[in-house]
mmCIF file with all atom_site columns, C-alpha atoms in Angstrom:
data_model
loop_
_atom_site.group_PDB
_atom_site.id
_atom_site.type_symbol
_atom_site.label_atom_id
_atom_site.label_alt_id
_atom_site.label_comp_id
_atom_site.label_asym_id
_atom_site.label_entity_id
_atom_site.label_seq_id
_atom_site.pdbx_PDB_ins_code
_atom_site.Cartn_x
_atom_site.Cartn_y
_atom_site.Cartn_z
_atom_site.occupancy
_atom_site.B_iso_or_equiv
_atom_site.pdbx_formal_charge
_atom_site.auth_seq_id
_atom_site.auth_comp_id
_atom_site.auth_asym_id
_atom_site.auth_atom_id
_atom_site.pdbx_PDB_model_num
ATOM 1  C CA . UNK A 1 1  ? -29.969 0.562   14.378 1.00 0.00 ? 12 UNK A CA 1
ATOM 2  C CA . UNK A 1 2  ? -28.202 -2.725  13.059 1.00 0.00 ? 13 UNK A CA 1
ATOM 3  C CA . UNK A 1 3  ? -24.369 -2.583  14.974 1.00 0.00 ? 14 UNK A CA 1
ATOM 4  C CA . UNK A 1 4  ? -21.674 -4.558  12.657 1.00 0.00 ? 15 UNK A CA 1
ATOM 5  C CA . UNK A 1 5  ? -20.471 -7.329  13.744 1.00 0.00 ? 16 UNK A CA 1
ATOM 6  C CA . UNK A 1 6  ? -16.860 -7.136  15.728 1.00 0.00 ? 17 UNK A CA 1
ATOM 7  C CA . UNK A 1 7  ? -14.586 -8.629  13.105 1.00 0.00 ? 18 UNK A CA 1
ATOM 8  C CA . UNK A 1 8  ? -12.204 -11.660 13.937 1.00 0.00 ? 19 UNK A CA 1
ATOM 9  C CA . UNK A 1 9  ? -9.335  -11.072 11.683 1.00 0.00 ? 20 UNK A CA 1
ATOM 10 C CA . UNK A 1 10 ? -7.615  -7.974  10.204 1.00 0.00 ? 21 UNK A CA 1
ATOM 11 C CA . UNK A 1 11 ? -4.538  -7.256  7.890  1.00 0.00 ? 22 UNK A CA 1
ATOM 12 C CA . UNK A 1 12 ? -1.476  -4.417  9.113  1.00 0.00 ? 23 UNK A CA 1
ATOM 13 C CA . UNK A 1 13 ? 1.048   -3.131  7.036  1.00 0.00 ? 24 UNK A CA 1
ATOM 14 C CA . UNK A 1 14 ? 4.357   -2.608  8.204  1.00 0.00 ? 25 UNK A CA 1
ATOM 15 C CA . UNK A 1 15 ? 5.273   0.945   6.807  1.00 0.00 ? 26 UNK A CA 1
ATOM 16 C CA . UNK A 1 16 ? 9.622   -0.070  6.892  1.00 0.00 ? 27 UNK A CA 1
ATOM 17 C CA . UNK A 1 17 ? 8.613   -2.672  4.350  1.00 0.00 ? 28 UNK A CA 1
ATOM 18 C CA . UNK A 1 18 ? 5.471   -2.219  2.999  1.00 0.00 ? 29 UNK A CA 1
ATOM 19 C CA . UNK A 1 19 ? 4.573   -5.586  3.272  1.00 0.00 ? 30 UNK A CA 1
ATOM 20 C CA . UNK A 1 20 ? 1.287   -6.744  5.191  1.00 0.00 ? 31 UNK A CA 1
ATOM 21 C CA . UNK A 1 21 ? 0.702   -9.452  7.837  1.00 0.00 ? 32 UNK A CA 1
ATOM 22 C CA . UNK A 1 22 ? -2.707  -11.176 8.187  1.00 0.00 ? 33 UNK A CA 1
ATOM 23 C CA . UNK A 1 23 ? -3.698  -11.599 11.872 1.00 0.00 ? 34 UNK A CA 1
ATOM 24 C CA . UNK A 1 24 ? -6.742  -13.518 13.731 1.00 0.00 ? 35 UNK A CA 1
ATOM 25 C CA . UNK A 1 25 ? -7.643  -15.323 16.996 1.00 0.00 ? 36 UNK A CA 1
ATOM 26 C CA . UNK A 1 26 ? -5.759  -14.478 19.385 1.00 0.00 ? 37 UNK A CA 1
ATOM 27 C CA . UNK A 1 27 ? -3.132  -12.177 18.454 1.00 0.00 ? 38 UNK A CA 1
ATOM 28 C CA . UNK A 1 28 ? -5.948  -10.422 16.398 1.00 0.00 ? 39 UNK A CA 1
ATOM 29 C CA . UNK A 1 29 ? -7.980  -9.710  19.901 1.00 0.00 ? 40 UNK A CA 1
ATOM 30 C CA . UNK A 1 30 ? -4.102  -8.850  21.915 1.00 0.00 ? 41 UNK A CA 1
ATOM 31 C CA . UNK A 1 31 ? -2.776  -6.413  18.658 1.00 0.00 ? 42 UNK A CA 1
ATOM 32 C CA . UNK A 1 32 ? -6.625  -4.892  18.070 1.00 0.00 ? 43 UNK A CA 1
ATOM 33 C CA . UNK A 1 33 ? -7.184  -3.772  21.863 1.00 0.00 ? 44 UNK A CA 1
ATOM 34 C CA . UNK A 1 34 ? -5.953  -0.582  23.060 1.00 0.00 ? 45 UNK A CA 1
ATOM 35 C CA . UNK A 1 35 ? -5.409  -1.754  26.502 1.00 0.00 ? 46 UNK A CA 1
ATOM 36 C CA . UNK A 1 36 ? -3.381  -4.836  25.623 1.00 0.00 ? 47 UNK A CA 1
ATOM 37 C CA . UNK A 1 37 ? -0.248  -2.560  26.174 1.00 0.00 ? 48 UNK A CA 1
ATOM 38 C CA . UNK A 1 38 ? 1.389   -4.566  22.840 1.00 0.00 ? 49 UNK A CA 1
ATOM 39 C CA . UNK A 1 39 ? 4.984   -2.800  22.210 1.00 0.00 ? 50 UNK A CA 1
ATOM 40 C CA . UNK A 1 40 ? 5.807   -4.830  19.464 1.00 0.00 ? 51 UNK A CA 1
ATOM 41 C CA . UNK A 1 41 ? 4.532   -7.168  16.537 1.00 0.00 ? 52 UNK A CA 1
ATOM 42 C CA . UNK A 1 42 ? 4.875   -9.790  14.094 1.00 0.00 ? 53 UNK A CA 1
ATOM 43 C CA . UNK A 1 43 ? 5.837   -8.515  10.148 1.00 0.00 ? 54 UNK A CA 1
ATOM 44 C CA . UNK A 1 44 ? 5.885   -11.885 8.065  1.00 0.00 ? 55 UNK A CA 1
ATOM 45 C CA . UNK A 1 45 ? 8.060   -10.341 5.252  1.00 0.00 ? 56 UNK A CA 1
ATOM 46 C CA . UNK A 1 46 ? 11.017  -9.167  7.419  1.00 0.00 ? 57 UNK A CA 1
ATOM 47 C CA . UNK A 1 47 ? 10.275  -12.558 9.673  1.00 0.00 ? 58 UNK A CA 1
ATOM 48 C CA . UNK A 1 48 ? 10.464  -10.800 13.309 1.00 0.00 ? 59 UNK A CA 1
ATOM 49 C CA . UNK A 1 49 ? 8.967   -8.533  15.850 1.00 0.00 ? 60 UNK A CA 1
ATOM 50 C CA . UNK A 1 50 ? 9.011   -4.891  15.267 1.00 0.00 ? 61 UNK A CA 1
ATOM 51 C CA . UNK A 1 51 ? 7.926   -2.096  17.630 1.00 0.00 ? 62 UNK A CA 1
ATOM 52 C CA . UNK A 1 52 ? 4.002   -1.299  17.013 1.00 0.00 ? 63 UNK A CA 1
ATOM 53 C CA . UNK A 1 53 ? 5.032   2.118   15.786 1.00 0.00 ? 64 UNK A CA 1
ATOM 54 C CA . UNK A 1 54 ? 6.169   1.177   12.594 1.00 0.00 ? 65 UNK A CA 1
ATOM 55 C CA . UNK A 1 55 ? 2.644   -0.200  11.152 1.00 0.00 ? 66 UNK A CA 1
ATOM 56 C CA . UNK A 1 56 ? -0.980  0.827   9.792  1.00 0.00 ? 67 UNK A CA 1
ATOM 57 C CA . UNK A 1 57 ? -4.360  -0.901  9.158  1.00 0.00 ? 68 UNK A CA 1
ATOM 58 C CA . UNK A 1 58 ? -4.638  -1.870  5.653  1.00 0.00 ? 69 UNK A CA 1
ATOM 59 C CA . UNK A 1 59 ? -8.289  -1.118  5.336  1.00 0.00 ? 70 UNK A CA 1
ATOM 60 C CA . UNK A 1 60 ? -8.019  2.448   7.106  1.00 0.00 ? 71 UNK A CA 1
ATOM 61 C CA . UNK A 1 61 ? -4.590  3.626   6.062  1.00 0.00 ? 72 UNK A CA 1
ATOM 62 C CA . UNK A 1 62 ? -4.493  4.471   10.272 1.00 0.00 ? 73 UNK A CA 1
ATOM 63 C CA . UNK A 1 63 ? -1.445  3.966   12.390 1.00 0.00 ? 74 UNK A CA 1
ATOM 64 C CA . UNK A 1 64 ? -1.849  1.285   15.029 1.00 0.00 ? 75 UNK A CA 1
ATOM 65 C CA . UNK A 1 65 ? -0.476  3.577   17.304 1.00 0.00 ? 76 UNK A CA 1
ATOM 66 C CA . UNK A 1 66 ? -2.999  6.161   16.254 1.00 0.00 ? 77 UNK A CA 1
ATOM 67 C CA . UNK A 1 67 ? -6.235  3.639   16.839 1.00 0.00 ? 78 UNK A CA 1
ATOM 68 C CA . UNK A 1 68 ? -4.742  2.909   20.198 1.00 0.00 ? 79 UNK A CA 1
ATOM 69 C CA . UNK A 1 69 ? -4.900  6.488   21.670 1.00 0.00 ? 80 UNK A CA 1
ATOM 70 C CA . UNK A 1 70 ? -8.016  6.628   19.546 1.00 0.00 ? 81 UNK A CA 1
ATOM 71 C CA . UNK A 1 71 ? -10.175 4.314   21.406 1.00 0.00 ? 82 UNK A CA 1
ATOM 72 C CA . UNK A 1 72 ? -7.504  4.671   24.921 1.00 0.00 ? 83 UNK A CA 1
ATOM 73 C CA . UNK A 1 73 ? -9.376  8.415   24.597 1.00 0.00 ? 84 UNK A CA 1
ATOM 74 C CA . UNK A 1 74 ? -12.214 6.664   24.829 1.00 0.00 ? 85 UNK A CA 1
ATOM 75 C CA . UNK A 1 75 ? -11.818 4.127   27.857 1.00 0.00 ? 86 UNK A CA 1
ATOM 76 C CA . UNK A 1 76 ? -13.322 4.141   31.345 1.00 0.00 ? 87 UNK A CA 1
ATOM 77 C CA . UNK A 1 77 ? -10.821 4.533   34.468 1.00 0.00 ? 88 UNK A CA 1
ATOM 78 C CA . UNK A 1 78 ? -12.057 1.028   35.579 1.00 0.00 ? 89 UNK A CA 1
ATOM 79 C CA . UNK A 1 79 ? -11.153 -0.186  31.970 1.00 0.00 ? 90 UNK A CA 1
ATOM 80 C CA . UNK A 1 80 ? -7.922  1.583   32.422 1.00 0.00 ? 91 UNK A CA 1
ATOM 81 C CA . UNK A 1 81 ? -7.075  0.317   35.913 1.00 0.00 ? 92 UNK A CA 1
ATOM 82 C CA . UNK A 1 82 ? -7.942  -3.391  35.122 1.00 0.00 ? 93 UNK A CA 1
ATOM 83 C CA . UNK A 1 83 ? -6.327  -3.410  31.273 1.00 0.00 ? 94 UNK A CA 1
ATOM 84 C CA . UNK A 1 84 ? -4.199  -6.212  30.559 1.00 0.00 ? 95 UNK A CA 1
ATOM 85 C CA . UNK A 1 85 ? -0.127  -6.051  30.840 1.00 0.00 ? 96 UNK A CA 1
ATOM 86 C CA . UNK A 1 86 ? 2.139   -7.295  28.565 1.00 0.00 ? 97 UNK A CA 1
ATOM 87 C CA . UNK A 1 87 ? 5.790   -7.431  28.618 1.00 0.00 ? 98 UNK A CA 1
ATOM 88 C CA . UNK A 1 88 ? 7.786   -6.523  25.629 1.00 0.00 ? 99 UNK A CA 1
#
């Protein structure tokens, strides 16, 4: 069973504008993990932060918000308990 390889860069869409934002390195690995707690993020078209609600992944049409409780669902307690907090 081959696994794919974790991918280092994804594109959102924020879904006010309907513009999309490229994102890698770091603030790919904060905005692509559930547990990050990330309340808000970068749109390049409308130049500022906007709550997470308001985008999707390009390539799955899903919410971000969606993917979060998606794969939250799927998190341990200790994974839970020693997730990362981030202020907004």
């Amino acid at each position: 069973m081959n696994a794919s390889p974790a991918p280092e860069s994804r594109t959102y869409r924020h879904v006010v504008c309907g513009e999309v934002t490229f994102v890698s390195g770091d603030s790919f690995e904060s905005i692509s993990d559930p547990l990050f707690d990330m309340q808000r993020t970068w749109c390049s078209y409308c130049n500022k932060m906007c709550p997470i609600a308001e985008y999707e992944w390009v390539d799955t049409g899903e919410k971000i918000t969606d993917y979060y409780k998606r794969h939250t669902a799927k998190a341990t307690r200790l994974e839970l308990l020693s997730a990362p907090v981030m202020s907004s």
